[in-house]
mmCIF file of C-alpha atoms and ligand atoms in Angstrom:
data_model
loop_
_atom_site.group_PDB
_atom_site.id
_atom_site.type_symbol
_atom_site.label_atom_id
_atom_site.label_comp_id
_atom_site.label_asym_id
_atom_site.label_seq_id
_atom_site.Cartn_x
_atom_site.Cartn_y
_atom_site.Cartn_z
ATOM 1 C CA MET U 1 0.044 -0.171 -0.102
ATOM 2 C CA ARG U 2 1.954 3.517 -1.372
ATOM 3 C CA PHE U 3 -0.798 5.887 -0.210
ATOM 4 C CA GLY U 4 -0.142 9.531 1.033
ATOM 5 C CA TRP U 5 -1.382 12.473 1.040
ATOM 6 C CA TRP U 6 0.776 16.345 -0.009
ATOM 7 C CA LYS U 7 3.037 13.423 -2.001
ATOM 8 C CA LYS U 8 5.995 16.177 -3.528
ATOM 9 C CA LYS U 9 8.745 14.463 -4.930
ATOM 10 C CA SER U 10 11.543 14.234 -2.285
ATOM 11 C CA PRO U 11 13.756 11.230 -2.353
ATOM 12 C CA GLU U 12 15.992 11.825 1.520
ATOM 13 C CA LEU U 13 13.219 11.970 4.551
ATOM 14 C CA ALA U 14 12.757 11.656 7.217
ATOM 15 C CA GLY U 15 9.406 9.652 9.244
ATOM 16 C CA VAL U 16 8.481 11.421 12.430
ATOM 17 C CA ASP U 17 5.920 9.281 14.301
ATOM 18 C CA ILE U 18 3.909 12.560 16.204
ATOM 19 C CA GLY U 19 2.387 10.028 18.735
ATOM 20 C CA SER U 20 0.006 10.651 21.568
ATOM 21 C CA SER U 21 2.753 10.058 24.343
ATOM 22 C CA SER U 22 6.631 11.269 22.433
ATOM 23 C CA VAL U 23 8.242 12.120 18.829
ATOM 24 C CA LYS U 24 10.339 9.648 17.298
ATOM 25 C CA VAL U 25 12.423 10.473 14.621
ATOM 26 C CA VAL U 26 14.228 7.472 12.177
ATOM 27 C CA GLU U 27 16.259 7.624 9.174
ATOM 28 C CA LEU U 28 16.913 5.455 7.065
ATOM 29 C CA ALA U 29 19.303 4.997 3.930
ATOM 30 C CA LYS U 30 20.087 3.023 0.717
ATOM 31 C CA LYS U 31 23.536 1.334 -0.935
ATOM 32 C CA GLY U 32 22.496 -0.729 -3.790
ATOM 33 C CA LYS U 33 19.655 -2.800 -1.939
ATOM 34 C CA THR U 34 21.055 -3.036 0.412
ATOM 35 C CA LEU U 35 18.917 -0.595 3.874
ATOM 36 C CA ARG U 36 21.040 0.752 6.208
ATOM 37 C CA LEU U 37 20.307 2.515 10.029
ATOM 38 C CA ALA U 38 21.753 5.997 10.294
ATOM 39 C CA SER U 39 19.622 7.098 13.244
ATOM 40 C CA ALA U 40 16.852 6.947 14.974
ATOM 41 C CA GLY U 41 15.263 8.387 18.808
ATOM 42 C CA ILE U 42 11.919 9.357 20.834
ATOM 43 C CA ALA U 43 11.500 12.830 23.204
ATOM 44 C CA GLU U 44 8.565 11.539 25.282
ATOM 45 C CA LEU U 45 5.769 14.579 25.420
ATOM 46 C CA GLU U 46 4.822 16.433 28.215
ATOM 47 C CA ALA U 47 1.124 14.805 29.563
ATOM 48 C CA GLY U 48 -1.872 16.154 27.719
ATOM 49 C CA ALA U 49 -0.336 17.594 24.394
ATOM 50 C CA ILE U 50 -1.684 15.559 22.655
ATOM 51 C CA SER U 51 -5.058 14.199 22.296
ATOM 52 C CA ASP U 52 -6.935 11.042 19.717
ATOM 53 C CA GLY U 53 -4.482 12.341 17.923
ATOM 54 C CA GLU U 54 -5.445 16.467 18.362
ATOM 55 C CA ILE U 55 -2.264 18.641 18.705
ATOM 56 C CA ARG U 56 -3.334 20.222 22.198
ATOM 57 C CA ASN U 57 -0.007 22.541 23.339
ATOM 58 C CA ALA U 58 1.685 22.946 19.877
ATOM 59 C CA PRO U 59 4.735 24.441 21.210
ATOM 60 C CA ALA U 60 5.643 21.396 22.900
ATOM 61 C CA VAL U 61 4.999 19.587 20.613
ATOM 62 C CA SER U 62 7.418 21.697 17.840
ATOM 63 C CA GLU U 63 10.014 22.156 20.880
ATOM 64 C CA ALA U 64 10.164 17.667 21.295
ATOM 65 C CA LEU U 65 10.597 17.433 17.776
ATOM 66 C CA LYS U 66 13.267 20.316 17.485
ATOM 67 C CA GLY U 67 15.128 18.551 20.603
ATOM 68 C CA LEU U 68 14.557 14.987 18.422
ATOM 69 C CA LEU U 69 15.781 16.203 15.045
ATOM 70 C CA GLU U 70 19.075 17.968 15.835
ATOM 71 C CA GLN U 71 20.076 15.357 18.664
ATOM 72 C CA HIS U 72 19.766 12.331 16.271
ATOM 73 C CA ASN U 73 21.595 14.824 13.389
ATOM 74 C CA VAL U 74 18.980 13.915 10.802
ATOM 75 C CA SER U 75 20.211 14.972 7.539
ATOM 76 C CA ALA U 76 17.030 15.444 5.157
ATOM 77 C CA ARG U 77 15.745 18.343 5.426
ATOM 78 C CA ASN U 78 12.237 16.456 4.581
ATOM 79 C CA VAL U 79 9.987 14.165 5.781
ATOM 80 C CA ALA U 80 7.006 12.813 6.249
ATOM 81 C CA LEU U 81 4.175 12.430 8.639
ATOM 82 C CA SER U 82 1.459 10.333 9.513
ATOM 83 C CA VAL U 83 -2.290 11.235 11.400
ATOM 84 C CA ALA U 84 -3.920 8.551 13.330
ATOM 85 C CA GLY U 85 -7.318 8.755 15.124
ATOM 86 C CA SER U 86 -10.540 9.099 14.982
ATOM 87 C CA ALA U 87 -10.311 11.945 12.821
ATOM 88 C CA VAL U 88 -9.049 8.806 9.620
ATOM 89 C CA MET U 89 -11.598 7.053 7.824
ATOM 90 C CA VAL U 90 -10.207 4.065 6.127
ATOM 91 C CA LYS U 91 -13.076 2.712 3.330
ATOM 92 C CA ARG U 92 -13.308 -0.582 1.234
ATOM 93 C CA ILE U 93 -15.723 0.655 -1.374
ATOM 94 C CA LEU U 94 -16.950 -0.740 -4.446
ATOM 95 C CA VAL U 95 -17.764 2.055 -7.197
ATOM 96 C CA PRO U 96 -18.755 1.424 -10.957
ATOM 97 C CA GLU U 97 -15.727 1.015 -13.301
ATOM 98 C CA ALA U 98 -13.595 4.188 -15.433
ATOM 99 C CA GLU U 99 -10.292 5.530 -15.547
ATOM 100 C CA GLY U 100 -9.442 9.726 -14.320
ATOM 101 C CA ASP U 101 -11.560 11.966 -13.875
ATOM 102 C CA ALA U 102 -14.874 10.257 -14.180
ATOM 103 C CA LEU U 103 -12.980 7.943 -11.130
ATOM 104 C CA ALA U 104 -12.192 10.039 -8.728
ATOM 105 C CA GLU U 105 -15.651 11.989 -9.232
ATOM 106 C CA SER U 106 -17.695 8.827 -8.917
ATOM 107 C CA VAL U 107 -15.190 7.803 -5.135
ATOM 108 C CA LEU U 108 -15.851 11.577 -4.261
ATOM 109 C CA ALA U 109 -19.697 11.250 -4.909
ATOM 110 C CA GLU U 110 -19.186 7.400 -3.026
ATOM 111 C CA GLY U 111 -17.008 9.335 0.189
ATOM 112 C CA GLN U 112 -19.394 12.389 0.443
ATOM 113 C CA ARG U 113 -22.637 9.423 0.829
ATOM 114 C CA GLN U 114 -20.500 6.531 3.746
ATOM 115 C CA LEU U 115 -18.252 9.673 4.936
ATOM 116 C CA SER U 116 -20.428 10.682 8.109
ATOM 117 C CA ALA U 117 -17.795 14.359 7.273
ATOM 118 C CA ASP U 118 -18.430 17.398 5.241
ATOM 119 C CA VAL U 119 -16.127 16.030 2.820
ATOM 120 C CA SER U 120 -15.172 19.531 1.920
ATOM 121 C CA GLU U 121 -13.503 19.609 5.699
ATOM 122 C CA LEU U 122 -11.424 16.525 4.518
ATOM 123 C CA ASN U 123 -8.158 15.708 2.658
ATOM 124 C CA ILE U 124 -9.371 12.186 0.179
ATOM 125 C CA ASP U 125 -7.474 9.614 -1.179
ATOM 126 C CA TYR U 126 -8.100 6.633 -2.484
ATOM 127 C CA GLN U 127 -6.056 3.729 -3.980
ATOM 128 C CA VAL U 128 -7.944 1.206 -6.671
ATOM 129 C CA LEU U 129 -7.406 -2.419 -5.599
ATOM 130 C CA GLY U 130 -8.212 -4.423 -8.579
ATOM 131 C CA PRO U 131 -12.479 -5.522 -9.348
ATOM 132 C CA GLY U 132 -14.386 -5.490 -7.443
ATOM 133 C CA THR U 133 -16.694 -7.980 -6.796
ATOM 134 C CA ALA U 134 -20.212 -7.179 -8.916
ATOM 135 C CA PRO U 135 -19.754 -6.708 -12.866
ATOM 136 C CA LYS U 136 -18.104 -3.709 -14.255
ATOM 137 C CA THR U 137 -17.447 -2.611 -10.946
ATOM 138 C CA LEU U 138 -14.030 -1.633 -8.906
ATOM 139 C CA ASP U 139 -12.490 -2.191 -5.221
ATOM 140 C CA VAL U 140 -10.807 0.858 -4.094
ATOM 141 C CA MET U 141 -9.668 1.911 -0.525
ATOM 142 C CA LEU U 142 -11.242 5.140 0.068
ATOM 143 C CA VAL U 143 -8.705 7.009 3.051
ATOM 144 C CA ALA U 144 -9.656 10.217 4.255
ATOM 145 C CA ALA U 145 -8.322 12.518 7.287
ATOM 146 C CA ARG U 146 -10.137 16.114 8.344
ATOM 147 C CA ARG U 147 -7.817 18.498 6.739
ATOM 148 C CA GLU U 148 -7.127 20.643 9.793
ATOM 149 C CA MET U 149 -5.278 17.772 12.165
ATOM 150 C CA ILE U 150 -3.449 17.325 8.851
ATOM 151 C CA GLY U 151 -1.869 20.953 8.778
ATOM 152 C CA HIS U 152 -1.385 21.379 12.483
ATOM 153 C CA ARG U 153 0.597 18.581 12.475
ATOM 154 C CA VAL U 154 1.788 19.726 9.303
ATOM 155 C CA ALA U 155 2.672 23.162 10.982
ATOM 156 C CA ALA U 156 3.949 21.230 13.658
ATOM 157 C CA VAL U 157 6.711 19.696 11.967
ATOM 158 C CA THR U 158 7.489 23.477 9.959
ATOM 159 C CA ALA U 159 7.778 25.232 12.478
ATOM 160 C CA ALA U 160 10.371 23.025 14.584
ATOM 161 C CA GLY U 161 12.782 24.013 11.217
ATOM 162 C CA TRP U 162 12.038 20.563 9.084
ATOM 163 C CA ASN U 163 9.888 19.752 5.537
ATOM 164 C CA PRO U 164 6.586 17.811 5.022
ATOM 165 C CA VAL U 165 6.388 16.500 1.836
ATOM 166 C CA LEU U 166 4.639 13.164 3.018
ATOM 167 C CA VAL U 167 1.624 12.154 4.998
ATOM 168 C CA ASP U 168 0.607 9.256 5.834
ATOM 169 C CA VAL U 169 -1.268 6.975 8.057
ATOM 170 C CA ASP U 170 0.042 5.034 11.069
ATOM 171 C CA ALA U 171 -1.831 1.860 9.803
ATOM 172 C CA PHE U 172 -0.290 2.214 6.529
ATOM 173 C CA ALA U 173 3.511 2.561 7.586
ATOM 174 C CA ILE U 174 3.249 -0.018 10.161
ATOM 175 C CA GLN U 175 2.211 -2.681 7.833
ATOM 176 C CA THR U 176 5.325 -0.391 4.811
ATOM 177 C CA ALA U 177 7.807 -2.093 8.385
ATOM 178 C CA PHE U 178 6.095 -4.958 8.801
ATOM 179 C CA GLU U 179 5.819 -5.588 5.010
ATOM 180 C CA ASN U 180 9.786 -4.561 4.090
ATOM 181 C CA ALA U 181 11.209 -6.445 7.928
ATOM 182 C CA TYR U 182 9.288 -10.114 6.933
ATOM 183 C CA GLN U 183 8.924 -10.101 3.076
ATOM 184 C CA PRO U 184 5.768 -12.031 4.117
ATOM 185 C CA ALA U 185 5.050 -14.557 1.205
ATOM 186 C CA PRO U 186 1.861 -14.054 -0.921
ATOM 187 C CA GLY U 187 -1.407 -15.446 0.472
ATOM 188 C CA GLN U 188 -0.193 -15.371 4.204
ATOM 189 C CA THR U 189 -2.607 -12.343 6.334
ATOM 190 C CA VAL U 190 -1.343 -11.742 9.261
ATOM 191 C CA ALA U 191 -2.376 -9.488 12.732
ATOM 192 C CA LEU U 192 -0.536 -6.255 12.745
ATOM 193 C CA ILE U 193 -1.841 -4.623 16.258
ATOM 194 C CA ASP U 194 -0.451 -1.366 17.530
ATOM 195 C CA VAL U 195 -0.671 -1.312 21.529
ATOM 196 C CA GLY U 196 0.346 3.020 21.893
ATOM 197 C CA ALA U 197 0.145 5.366 25.047
ATOM 198 C CA SER U 198 -3.968 5.655 24.218
ATOM 199 C CA LEU U 199 -3.954 4.189 20.944
ATOM 200 C CA ILE U 200 -5.214 0.482 19.554
ATOM 201 C CA ASN U 201 -4.475 -0.150 16.103
ATOM 202 C CA ILE U 202 -4.936 -3.708 14.613
ATOM 203 C CA SER U 203 -5.422 -3.995 10.579
ATOM 204 C CA ILE U 204 -5.626 -7.113 8.571
ATOM 205 C CA VAL U 205 -3.038 -7.465 6.508
ATOM 206 C CA ARG U 206 -3.107 -9.869 2.667
ATOM 207 C CA ASP U 207 -0.999 -9.583 -0.106
ATOM 208 C CA GLY U 208 -0.498 -5.215 0.795
ATOM 209 C CA VAL U 209 -3.890 -4.880 1.058
ATOM 210 C CA PRO U 210 -4.900 -4.281 4.355
ATOM 211 C CA VAL U 211 -8.024 -5.460 3.961
ATOM 212 C CA PHE U 212 -9.063 -4.006 7.192
ATOM 213 C CA THR U 213 -8.001 -2.100 9.822
ATOM 214 C CA ARG U 214 -8.804 0.394 13.155
ATOM 215 C CA ASP U 215 -8.391 2.856 15.699
ATOM 216 C CA ILE U 216 -9.620 1.985 19.102
ATOM 217 C CA PRO U 217 -9.201 4.672 21.855
ATOM 218 C CA ALA U 218 -6.607 2.334 23.799
ATOM 219 C CA ASP U 219 -8.091 4.771 26.697
ATOM 220 C CA ALA U 220 -4.999 4.858 29.571
ATOM 221 C CA GLN U 221 -7.215 2.174 31.199
ATOM 222 C CA TYR U 222 -3.574 -0.380 32.406
ATOM 223 C CA THR U 223 -2.450 3.038 33.627
ATOM 224 C CA ALA U 224 -5.248 3.584 35.376
ATOM 225 C CA ALA U 225 -5.320 1.252 37.257
ATOM 226 C CA LEU U 226 -1.492 0.797 37.753
ATOM 227 C CA GLN U 227 -2.574 4.142 39.340
ATOM 228 C CA LYS U 228 -5.207 3.907 41.368
ATOM 229 C CA SER U 229 -4.765 0.196 42.697
ATOM 230 C CA LEU U 230 -0.830 1.249 44.064
ATOM 231 C CA ASN U 231 -1.857 4.592 44.976
ATOM 232 C CA LEU U 232 0.574 6.588 42.530
ATOM 233 C CA SER U 233 1.304 9.250 40.212
ATOM 234 C CA ALA U 234 0.626 9.027 37.104
ATOM 235 C CA ALA U 235 4.585 9.589 36.989
ATOM 236 C CA GLU U 236 5.205 7.134 38.751
ATOM 237 C CA ALA U 237 2.467 5.016 37.334
ATOM 238 C CA GLU U 238 4.394 5.179 34.137
ATOM 239 C CA ALA U 239 7.858 4.822 35.330
ATOM 240 C CA PHE U 240 6.398 1.889 36.543
ATOM 241 C CA LYS U 241 4.614 0.333 33.952
ATOM 242 C CA ARG U 242 9.177 0.706 32.030
ATOM 243 C CA GLY U 243 10.520 -1.413 34.900
ATOM 244 C CA LYS U 244 11.088 1.267 36.621
ATOM 245 C CA ASP U 245 11.910 0.862 40.354
ATOM 246 C CA GLY U 246 9.344 -2.125 39.578
ATOM 247 C CA ALA U 247 10.826 -5.198 41.772
ATOM 248 C CA ALA U 248 11.108 -3.310 45.794
ATOM 249 C CA VAL U 249 7.008 -2.715 45.019
ATOM 250 C CA ALA U 250 6.022 -5.147 42.912
ATOM 251 C CA GLU U 251 7.223 -7.548 46.106
ATOM 252 C CA THR U 252 4.319 -6.147 48.325
ATOM 253 C CA PHE U 253 1.355 -5.448 45.209
ATOM 254 C CA MET U 254 1.558 -8.423 42.581
ATOM 255 C CA GLY U 255 -1.707 -9.113 42.840
ATOM 256 C CA ALA U 256 -2.690 -5.664 41.861
ATOM 257 C CA ILE U 257 -0.366 -5.639 39.124
ATOM 258 C CA ASP U 258 -1.457 -8.219 38.021
ATOM 259 C CA ALA U 259 -4.702 -7.987 38.015
ATOM 260 C CA ALA U 260 -4.483 -4.541 36.297
ATOM 261 C CA ARG U 261 -2.204 -5.951 33.701
ATOM 262 C CA GLU U 262 -5.097 -9.489 33.275
ATOM 263 C CA THR U 263 -8.194 -7.424 32.680
ATOM 264 C CA PHE U 264 -6.312 -4.499 30.448
ATOM 265 C CA LEU U 265 -4.958 -8.432 28.160
ATOM 266 C CA ASP U 266 -8.083 -9.019 28.018
ATOM 267 C CA GLY U 267 -9.346 -5.899 26.528
ATOM 268 C CA LEU U 268 -6.924 -6.328 24.416
ATOM 269 C CA ALA U 269 -7.957 -9.920 23.430
ATOM 270 C CA SER U 270 -11.442 -9.539 22.538
ATOM 271 C CA GLU U 271 -10.841 -6.281 20.419
ATOM 272 C CA LEU U 272 -8.858 -8.506 18.685
ATOM 273 C CA HIS U 273 -11.641 -11.165 18.144
ATOM 274 C CA ARG U 274 -13.345 -8.969 17.300
ATOM 275 C CA THR U 275 -12.066 -8.014 14.957
ATOM 276 C CA VAL U 276 -10.839 -11.164 13.545
ATOM 277 C CA SER U 277 -14.577 -11.819 13.805
ATOM 278 C CA TYR U 278 -16.058 -8.673 11.599
ATOM 279 C CA VAL U 279 -13.652 -10.273 9.087
ATOM 280 C CA HIS U 280 -14.463 -13.148 8.449
ATOM 281 C CA GLN U 281 -18.214 -13.151 8.078
ATOM 282 C CA VAL U 282 -17.243 -9.465 5.763
ATOM 283 C CA ALA U 283 -14.728 -10.808 4.436
ATOM 284 C CA GLY U 284 -14.890 -13.985 3.100
ATOM 285 C CA SER U 285 -15.052 -13.117 -0.433
ATOM 286 C CA SER U 286 -11.652 -11.752 -0.275
ATOM 287 C CA GLY U 287 -10.395 -14.513 0.533
ATOM 288 C CA ALA U 288 -9.079 -13.929 4.031
ATOM 289 C CA THR U 289 -10.625 -15.714 5.880
ATOM 290 C CA ASN U 290 -7.801 -17.284 8.190
ATOM 291 C CA ILE U 291 -5.281 -15.350 10.481
ATOM 292 C CA ASP U 292 -1.546 -16.557 9.675
ATOM 293 C CA ALA U 293 0.500 -15.002 12.321
ATOM 294 C CA ALA U 294 -0.394 -11.132 14.727
ATOM 295 C CA TYR U 295 2.999 -9.076 15.198
ATOM 296 C CA VAL U 296 2.069 -6.063 17.775
ATOM 297 C CA SER U 297 4.711 -3.133 17.982
ATOM 298 C CA GLY U 298 3.848 0.388 20.252
ATOM 299 C CA GLY U 299 5.367 0.810 23.924
ATOM 300 C CA MET U 300 2.808 -1.481 25.285
ATOM 301 C CA ALA U 301 4.316 -4.556 23.761
ATOM 302 C CA SER U 302 6.851 -4.850 26.574
ATOM 303 C CA LEU U 303 3.601 -5.846 28.621
ATOM 304 C CA PRO U 304 5.346 -8.882 30.054
ATOM 305 C CA GLY U 305 2.008 -11.784 28.462
ATOM 306 C CA ILE U 306 1.092 -9.756 25.922
ATOM 307 C CA CYS U 307 1.864 -12.043 23.146
ATOM 308 C CA GLU U 308 1.520 -15.263 25.140
ATOM 309 C CA ARG U 309 -2.555 -13.715 25.954
ATOM 310 C CA LEU U 310 -2.949 -12.729 21.728
ATOM 311 C CA HIS U 311 -1.087 -16.581 20.935
ATOM 312 C CA ARG U 312 -4.353 -18.221 23.394
ATOM 313 C CA GLU U 313 -6.803 -15.740 21.465
ATOM 314 C CA LEU U 314 -5.966 -16.537 18.208
ATOM 315 C CA SER U 315 -4.372 -20.236 18.447
ATOM 316 C CA VAL U 316 -1.300 -18.367 16.300
ATOM 317 C CA GLN U 317 2.366 -17.315 16.740
ATOM 318 C CA VAL U 318 2.169 -13.988 17.638
ATOM 319 C CA GLU U 319 5.476 -12.147 18.370
ATOM 320 C CA ILE U 320 7.232 -8.128 18.650
ATOM 321 C CA LEU U 321 7.628 -6.641 15.041
ATOM 322 C CA ASN U 322 10.779 -5.286 14.740
ATOM 323 C CA PRO U 323 10.549 -3.188 11.833
ATOM 324 C CA LEU U 324 14.464 -3.265 11.843
ATOM 325 C CA ARG U 325 14.964 -6.753 11.417
ATOM 326 C CA GLY U 326 17.808 -6.917 9.086
ATOM 327 C CA ILE U 327 17.958 -3.258 8.510
ATOM 328 C CA ARG U 328 21.637 -2.669 10.229
ATOM 329 C CA ALA U 329 23.138 1.004 11.369
ATOM 330 C CA SER U 330 25.264 2.830 9.245
ATOM 331 C CA ASP U 331 26.797 4.822 11.479
ATOM 332 C CA PRO U 332 28.694 3.121 14.493
ATOM 333 C CA THR U 333 27.844 5.765 16.616
ATOM 334 C CA LEU U 334 24.434 4.808 16.960
ATOM 335 C CA ASP U 335 23.777 3.307 20.112
ATOM 336 C CA THR U 336 22.039 -0.106 18.813
ATOM 337 C CA GLU U 337 20.850 -1.597 22.432
ATOM 338 C CA HIS U 338 18.773 1.272 23.004
ATOM 339 C CA VAL U 339 17.833 0.990 19.100
ATOM 340 C CA ALA U 340 16.887 -2.579 19.800
ATOM 341 C CA GLU U 341 15.096 -1.948 22.869
ATOM 342 C CA ILE U 342 13.362 0.619 21.616
ATOM 343 C CA SER U 343 12.711 -0.928 17.972
ATOM 344 C CA PRO U 344 8.218 -1.659 18.403
ATOM 345 C CA ARG U 345 7.828 1.531 19.047
ATOM 346 C CA LEU U 346 9.503 2.493 15.881
ATOM 347 C CA ALA U 347 7.517 0.267 14.017
ATOM 348 C CA THR U 348 5.426 3.807 11.880
ATOM 349 C CA ALA U 349 8.834 6.018 12.295
ATOM 350 C CA VAL U 350 10.396 3.230 10.501
ATOM 351 C CA GLY U 351 7.502 2.523 8.103
ATOM 352 C CA LEU U 352 7.931 6.434 6.880
ATOM 353 C CA ALA U 353 11.005 6.715 6.766
ATOM 354 C CA LEU U 354 11.219 3.252 3.655
ATOM 355 C CA ARG U 355 8.355 6.081 1.459
ATOM 356 C CA SER U 356 12.041 7.537 0.621
ATOM 357 C CA PHE U 357 11.706 4.293 -1.143
ATOM 358 C CA ASP U 358 8.994 4.143 -3.211
ATOM 359 C CA GLU U 359 9.106 4.098 -6.976
ATOM 360 C CA ARG U 360 8.566 7.501 -8.787
HETATM 361 N N1 ATP V 1 9.050 -1.724 28.749
HETATM 362 C C1 ATP V 1 7.245 -0.593 28.178
HETATM 363 N N2 ATP V 1 6.889 -1.957 29.728
HETATM 364 C C2 ATP V 1 5.044 -1.024 29.184
HETATM 365 N N3 ATP V 1 4.646 -0.221 28.645
HETATM 366 C C3 ATP V 1 5.548 0.792 27.742
HETATM 367 C C4 ATP V 1 7.062 0.620 28.301
HETATM 368 N N4 ATP V 1 7.176 1.316 27.681
HETATM 369 C C5 ATP V 1 7.176 2.131 26.814
HETATM 370 N N5 ATP V 1 5.387 1.730 27.767
HETATM 371 C C6 ATP V 1 4.419 2.373 27.330
HETATM 372 O O1 ATP V 1 3.976 2.333 25.780
HETATM 373 C C7 ATP V 1 3.054 3.348 25.825
HETATM 374 C C8 ATP V 1 3.988 4.269 24.536
HETATM 375 O O2 ATP V 1 4.219 4.007 23.615
HETATM 376 P P1 ATP V 1 4.248 4.319 22.372
HETATM 377 O O3 ATP V 1 5.286 5.222 21.687
HETATM 378 O O4 ATP V 1 3.783 3.918 20.858
HETATM 379 O O5 ATP V 1 2.378 5.476 22.159
HETATM 380 P P2 ATP V 1 2.086 6.219 21.020
HETATM 381 O O6 ATP V 1 2.181 6.332 19.618
HETATM 382 O O7 ATP V 1 3.008 8.061 21.527
HETATM 383 O O8 ATP V 1 1.287 6.434 21.133
HETATM 384 P P3 ATP V 1 -0.771 7.006 20.034
HETATM 385 O O9 ATP V 1 0.722 5.940 19.283
HETATM 386 O O10 ATP V 1 -1.332 5.979 20.959
HETATM 387 O O11 ATP V 1 -1.005 7.696 20.102
HETATM 388 C C9 ATP V 1 2.443 4.204 26.710
HETATM 389 O O12 ATP V 1 1.529 3.817 27.326
HETATM 390 C C10 ATP V 1 3.251 4.351 28.026
HETATM 391 O O13 ATP V 1 3.873 4.181 28.866
HETATM 392 MG MG1 MG V 2 2.084 5.643 17.973
#
């Protein structure tokens, strides 16, 4: 899936993921057919700077971006960024067979009919996936995002001194990163599950096509449950989640922690179950009836027991997504141990950085 609003020709670009808890950057270089990691990093954002994908504190986000890009010596001046959350809509539609302007017109008309929003407020793009299920129709992937949301992100990057050239969707960027890293065999259907600070994205992907993708609010249930059961502040609960000072507290509160984690994992598993059942129901005709494997990314991929719990749900292999699989560092000064540790959180940024090498 090669998708992007605002595409401008730009061979060298860095991938910038503006997440709700942190901003991440990845820059890749290509020598011949070999990809190398030129830089990668994360800067945490202050609480509330972004919610439901909307930038609430623009100066804080720009400052974090500027610091991140400078600290990691990002050499590309152009960046690819992405959007996610309730302001992004991804729909597969059927339209009558057509080409050029006529096709664009019928896609827009169908979009207007199906999207519960004013299309004049949206950036819309589409890709023809192939012939539709009915005679003389086309199967089209329609993607729309609120123009204002894209504008805020573009402005944040510009204010940080970088040049935004492409806007993708988190889920598609994760898919790009997955396909590059794992080279799935033709006919394989995989579930990609990204669990971030405020959003869970579940995508079912087959042969390069996102058969289905949805963003679900993660509503920080796990952090809230930890805070409550351990009587911690938000910052303490956050540090605790990441294992800092964990051992001492864990001794005393093991039961409460396990319960909070299990509740979170049960919720995640049931969302996954619901998504897979839905895909079984509606996508039978496109052949995506069985999931062959699942990959978990995002910060919460580090939560102990997450792969095991999802394996119980799906009965297929579930592993943590390493978007940098097969990509070695090009710079010997890069802290590869740290990068390996944060790599599941870099899936979106890696997918965006890979857009440097789009055929054009
Ligand atoms: N080692 C860890 N163990 C458990 N949880 C972790 C760990 N590291 C990070 N997290 C959690 O992962 C979340 C951040 O993940 P990530 O960076 O993928 O989110 P984001 O991209 O900023 O948010 P979103 O995609 O939802 O907008 C936070 O909730 C954080 O507490
Ligand atoms: Mg994210």
